[in-house]
Amino acid sequence: MDDDTSLVRFTLNGEPVTVATPAHWTLLEVLRYRLDLIGTKQGCDKGDCGACTVQLDGRPVPSCVVLARQVDGRAVTTVEGLRGPTLHPLFDAFDHAVAAQCGFCTPGIVMAAEAFLRAAGRPVTRDEAAAALAGNLCRCTGYTRILDAVVAASADPGEGDGG
């Protein structure tokens, strides 16, 4: 480990991890290039597109603008963390609404939507869902089906046990 590298300890998808990372690496870089969690997509690298959205302590954040060392002692959930014994209601709703389009933006949108629906704790409107996903861009311009999926998932909490 050189002078520029430090150890970062955090909870990732419910499991403790320790990662050696250069001081300038972002959370996105650690997730994709150290931990091989490629569900988190690398988009704009400016925090504008939402493709890299993960949850930090339960709140959606663009992982490309969070330094890895900033997550020390905190909880990170990626789209892989939404796996459970049953299909998460958002995945089922995206499937039924054919909302994935090309799929590049989908993990970030799902992570933002999951945090939004968990906080709402009730069925949501299209306008509320649109406002919650405002930081997530879809280059396929498929927002209609994405919003359909989020609204449908809010009405069916299912038994997903995501992070």
mmCIF file of N, CA and C in Angstrom, residues 70-128:
data_model
loop_
_atom_site.group_PDB
_atom_site.id
_atom_site.type_symbol
_atom_site.label_atom_id
_atom_site.label_comp_id
_atom_site.label_asym_id
_atom_site.label_seq_id
_atom_site.Cartn_x
_atom_site.Cartn_y
_atom_site.Cartn_z
ATOM 1 N N GLN A 70 -15.161 8.642 1.737
ATOM 2 C CA GLN A 70 -16.320 9.241 2.393
ATOM 3 C C GLN A 70 -17.333 8.197 2.878
ATOM 4 N N VAL A 71 -17.208 6.958 2.437
ATOM 5 C CA VAL A 71 -18.169 5.936 2.865
ATOM 6 C C VAL A 71 -17.631 5.113 4.031
ATOM 7 N N ASP A 72 -16.454 5.442 4.512
ATOM 8 C CA ASP A 72 -15.880 4.710 5.640
ATOM 9 C C ASP A 72 -16.861 4.713 6.815
ATOM 10 N N GLY A 73 -17.218 3.518 7.285
ATOM 11 C CA GLY A 73 -18.124 3.378 8.424
ATOM 12 C C GLY A 73 -19.602 3.499 8.077
ATOM 13 N N ARG A 74 -19.903 3.616 6.793
ATOM 14 C CA ARG A 74 -21.299 3.823 6.381
ATOM 15 C C ARG A 74 -21.832 2.586 5.652
ATOM 16 N N ALA A 75 -23.095 2.654 5.252
ATOM 17 C CA ALA A 75 -23.742 1.540 4.563
ATOM 18 C C ALA A 75 -24.025 1.916 3.114
ATOM 19 N N VAL A 76 -23.565 1.086 2.196
ATOM 20 C CA VAL A 76 -23.775 1.276 0.762
ATOM 21 C C VAL A 76 -24.615 0.108 0.248
ATOM 22 N N THR A 77 -25.623 0.437 -0.538
ATOM 23 C CA THR A 77 -26.428 -0.592 -1.195
ATOM 24 C C THR A 77 -26.396 -0.339 -2.687
ATOM 25 N N THR A 78 -26.055 -1.374 -3.440
ATOM 26 C CA THR A 78 -26.060 -1.295 -4.897
ATOM 27 C C THR A 78 -27.267 -2.078 -5.416
ATOM 28 N N VAL A 79 -27.463 -2.033 -6.715
ATOM 29 C CA VAL A 79 -28.585 -2.779 -7.289
ATOM 30 C C VAL A 79 -28.453 -4.272 -6.994
ATOM 31 N N GLU A 80 -27.227 -4.759 -6.878
ATOM 32 C CA GLU A 80 -27.031 -6.171 -6.519
ATOM 33 C C GLU A 80 -27.568 -6.459 -5.120
ATOM 34 N N GLY A 81 -27.617 -5.458 -4.275
ATOM 35 C CA GLY A 81 -28.100 -5.615 -2.909
ATOM 36 C C GLY A 81 -29.611 -5.776 -2.810
ATOM 37 N N LEU A 82 -30.316 -5.562 -3.910
ATOM 38 C CA LEU A 82 -31.764 -5.734 -3.887
ATOM 39 C C LEU A 82 -32.169 -7.177 -4.148
ATOM 40 N N ARG A 83 -31.164 -8.029 -4.374
ATOM 41 C CA ARG A 83 -31.481 -9.450 -4.561
ATOM 42 C C ARG A 83 -31.970 -10.027 -3.249
ATOM 43 N N GLY A 84 -32.876 -10.935 -3.360
ATOM 44 C CA GLY A 84 -33.392 -11.605 -2.179
ATOM 45 C C GLY A 84 -34.020 -12.914 -2.580
ATOM 46 N N PRO A 85 -34.635 -13.573 -1.653
ATOM 47 C CA PRO A 85 -35.258 -14.865 -1.981
ATOM 48 C C PRO A 85 -36.429 -14.712 -2.948
ATOM 49 N N THR A 86 -37.018 -13.512 -2.987
ATOM 50 C CA THR A 86 -38.098 -13.262 -3.940
ATOM 51 C C THR A 86 -37.717 -12.076 -4.808
ATOM 52 N N LEU A 87 -38.377 -11.979 -5.951
ATOM 53 C CA LEU A 87 -38.110 -10.880 -6.869
ATOM 54 C C LEU A 87 -38.577 -9.566 -6.248
ATOM 55 N N HIS A 88 -37.686 -8.570 -6.215
ATOM 56 C CA HIS A 88 -38.052 -7.276 -5.667
ATOM 57 C C HIS A 88 -39.202 -6.696 -6.496
ATOM 58 N N PRO A 89 -40.208 -6.097 -5.860
ATOM 59 C CA PRO A 89 -41.361 -5.568 -6.597
ATOM 60 C C PRO A 89 -40.990 -4.599 -7.720
ATOM 61 N N LEU A 90 -39.915 -3.845 -7.562
ATOM 62 C CA LEU A 90 -39.521 -2.914 -8.630
ATOM 63 C C LEU A 90 -39.051 -3.670 -9.870
ATOM 64 N N PHE A 91 -38.303 -4.738 -9.693
ATOM 65 C CA PHE A 91 -37.851 -5.516 -10.852
ATOM 66 C C PHE A 91 -39.056 -6.126 -11.573
ATOM 67 N N ASP A 92 -39.990 -6.647 -10.793
ATOM 68 C CA ASP A 92 -41.193 -7.238 -11.370
ATOM 69 C C ASP A 92 -41.994 -6.165 -12.117
ATOM 70 N N ALA A 93 -42.142 -4.990 -11.513
ATOM 71 C CA ALA A 93 -42.900 -3.909 -12.145
ATOM 72 C C ALA A 93 -42.202 -3.420 -13.417
ATOM 73 N N PHE A 94 -40.884 -3.302 -13.394
ATOM 74 C CA PHE A 94 -40.138 -2.896 -14.594
ATOM 75 C C PHE A 94 -40.318 -3.933 -15.697
ATOM 76 N N ASP A 95 -40.307 -5.188 -15.316
ATOM 77 C CA ASP A 95 -40.498 -6.250 -16.298
ATOM 78 C C ASP A 95 -41.895 -6.173 -16.911
ATOM 79 N N HIS A 96 -42.919 -6.069 -16.085
ATOM 80 C CA HIS A 96 -44.294 -6.028 -16.584
ATOM 81 C C HIS A 96 -44.557 -4.781 -17.429
ATOM 82 N N ALA A 97 -43.954 -3.660 -17.093
ATOM 83 C CA ALA A 97 -44.173 -2.412 -17.842
ATOM 84 C C ALA A 97 -43.232 -2.282 -19.042
ATOM 85 N N VAL A 98 -42.336 -3.239 -19.217
ATOM 86 C CA VAL A 98 -41.302 -3.170 -20.274
ATOM 87 C C VAL A 98 -40.590 -1.824 -20.159
ATOM 88 N N ALA A 99 -40.159 -1.511 -18.948
ATOM 89 C CA ALA A 99 -39.589 -0.209 -18.636
ATOM 90 C C ALA A 99 -38.067 -0.154 -18.724
ATOM 91 N N ALA A 100 -37.438 -1.269 -19.001
ATOM 92 C CA ALA A 100 -35.978 -1.269 -18.965
ATOM 93 C C ALA A 100 -35.346 -0.607 -20.179
ATOM 94 N N GLN A 101 -36.045 -0.477 -21.308
ATOM 95 C CA GLN A 101 -35.486 0.105 -22.520
ATOM 96 C C GLN A 101 -34.155 -0.570 -22.822
ATOM 97 N N CYS A 102 -33.077 0.204 -22.997
ATOM 98 C CA CYS A 102 -31.778 -0.437 -23.276
ATOM 99 C C CYS A 102 -31.170 -1.012 -21.998
ATOM 100 N N GLY A 103 -31.625 -0.532 -20.835
ATOM 101 C CA GLY A 103 -31.186 -1.063 -19.562
ATOM 102 C C GLY A 103 -30.027 -0.342 -18.908
ATOM 103 N N PHE A 104 -29.365 0.565 -19.621
ATOM 104 C CA PHE A 104 -28.195 1.222 -19.037
ATOM 105 C C PHE A 104 -28.562 2.060 -17.817
ATOM 106 N N CYS A 105 -29.640 2.800 -17.895
ATOM 107 C CA CYS A 105 -30.037 3.677 -16.786
ATOM 108 C C CYS A 105 -30.810 2.933 -15.695
ATOM 109 N N THR A 106 -31.267 1.738 -15.993
ATOM 110 C CA THR A 106 -32.189 1.029 -15.102
ATOM 111 C C THR A 106 -31.656 0.821 -13.685
ATOM 112 N N PRO A 107 -30.424 0.370 -13.489
ATOM 113 C CA PRO A 107 -29.976 0.183 -12.091
ATOM 114 C C PRO A 107 -30.031 1.468 -11.264
ATOM 115 N N GLY A 108 -29.610 2.579 -11.838
ATOM 116 C CA GLY A 108 -29.660 3.847 -11.115
ATOM 117 C C GLY A 108 -31.085 4.274 -10.814
ATOM 118 N N ILE A 109 -31.957 4.099 -11.784
ATOM 119 C CA ILE A 109 -33.362 4.452 -11.582
ATOM 120 C C ILE A 109 -33.986 3.554 -10.520
ATOM 121 N N VAL A 110 -33.692 2.282 -10.561
ATOM 122 C CA VAL A 110 -34.242 1.355 -9.564
ATOM 123 C C VAL A 110 -33.767 1.744 -8.163
ATOM 124 N N MET A 111 -32.504 2.110 -8.028
ATOM 125 C CA MET A 111 -31.999 2.475 -6.698
ATOM 126 C C MET A 111 -32.644 3.766 -6.189
ATOM 127 N N ALA A 112 -32.836 4.735 -7.066
ATOM 128 C CA ALA A 112 -33.521 5.972 -6.666
ATOM 129 C C ALA A 112 -34.981 5.681 -6.331
ATOM 130 N N ALA A 113 -35.621 4.868 -7.150
ATOM 131 C CA ALA A 113 -37.039 4.540 -6.938
ATOM 132 C C ALA A 113 -37.233 3.746 -5.649
ATOM 133 N N GLU A 114 -36.342 2.813 -5.379
ATOM 134 C CA GLU A 114 -36.476 2.002 -4.163
ATOM 135 C C GLU A 114 -36.393 2.878 -2.922
ATOM 136 N N ALA A 115 -35.449 3.794 -2.892
ATOM 137 C CA ALA A 115 -35.327 4.699 -1.737
ATOM 138 C C ALA A 115 -36.569 5.580 -1.614
ATOM 139 N N PHE A 116 -37.058 6.063 -2.759
ATOM 140 C CA PHE A 116 -38.259 6.897 -2.758
ATOM 141 C C PHE A 116 -39.473 6.125 -2.242
ATOM 142 N N LEU A 117 -39.691 4.930 -2.751
ATOM 143 C CA LEU A 117 -40.863 4.150 -2.339
ATOM 144 C C LEU A 117 -40.774 3.725 -0.881
ATOM 145 N N ARG A 118 -39.585 3.377 -0.442
ATOM 146 C CA ARG A 118 -39.404 2.996 0.976
ATOM 147 C C ARG A 118 -39.738 4.183 1.877
ATOM 148 N N ALA A 119 -39.281 5.378 1.493
ATOM 149 C CA ALA A 119 -39.558 6.573 2.299
ATOM 150 C C ALA A 119 -41.045 6.939 2.253
ATOM 151 N N ALA A 120 -41.661 6.776 1.085
ATOM 152 C CA ALA A 120 -43.083 7.124 0.952
ATOM 153 C C ALA A 120 -43.946 6.158 1.754
ATOM 154 N N GLY A 121 -43.671 4.864 1.615
ATOM 155 C CA GLY A 121 -44.422 3.874 2.375
ATOM 156 C C GLY A 121 -45.899 3.785 2.010
ATOM 157 N N ARG A 122 -46.242 4.235 0.827
ATOM 158 C CA ARG A 122 -47.634 4.224 0.376
ATOM 159 C C ARG A 122 -47.632 4.294 -1.147
ATOM 160 N N PRO A 123 -48.787 4.043 -1.757
ATOM 161 C CA PRO A 123 -48.855 4.225 -3.216
ATOM 162 C C PRO A 123 -48.539 5.683 -3.582
ATOM 163 N N VAL A 124 -47.841 5.858 -4.672
ATOM 164 C CA VAL A 124 -47.417 7.205 -5.090
ATOM 165 C C VAL A 124 -48.069 7.559 -6.430
ATOM 166 N N THR A 125 -48.068 8.842 -6.724
ATOM 167 C CA THR A 125 -48.607 9.326 -7.999
ATOM 168 C C THR A 125 -47.488 9.404 -9.036
ATOM 169 N N ARG A 126 -47.872 9.543 -10.297
ATOM 170 C CA ARG A 126 -46.886 9.697 -11.376
ATOM 171 C C ARG A 126 -46.057 10.959 -11.161
ATOM 172 N N ASP A 127 -46.711 12.041 -10.730
ATOM 173 C CA ASP A 127 -45.983 13.292 -10.510
ATOM 174 C C ASP A 127 -44.947 13.138 -9.397
ATOM 175 N N GLU A 128 -45.331 12.448 -8.337
ATOM 176 C CA GLU A 128 -44.382 12.218 -7.238
ATOM 177 C C GLU A 128 -43.206 11.362 -7.718
#
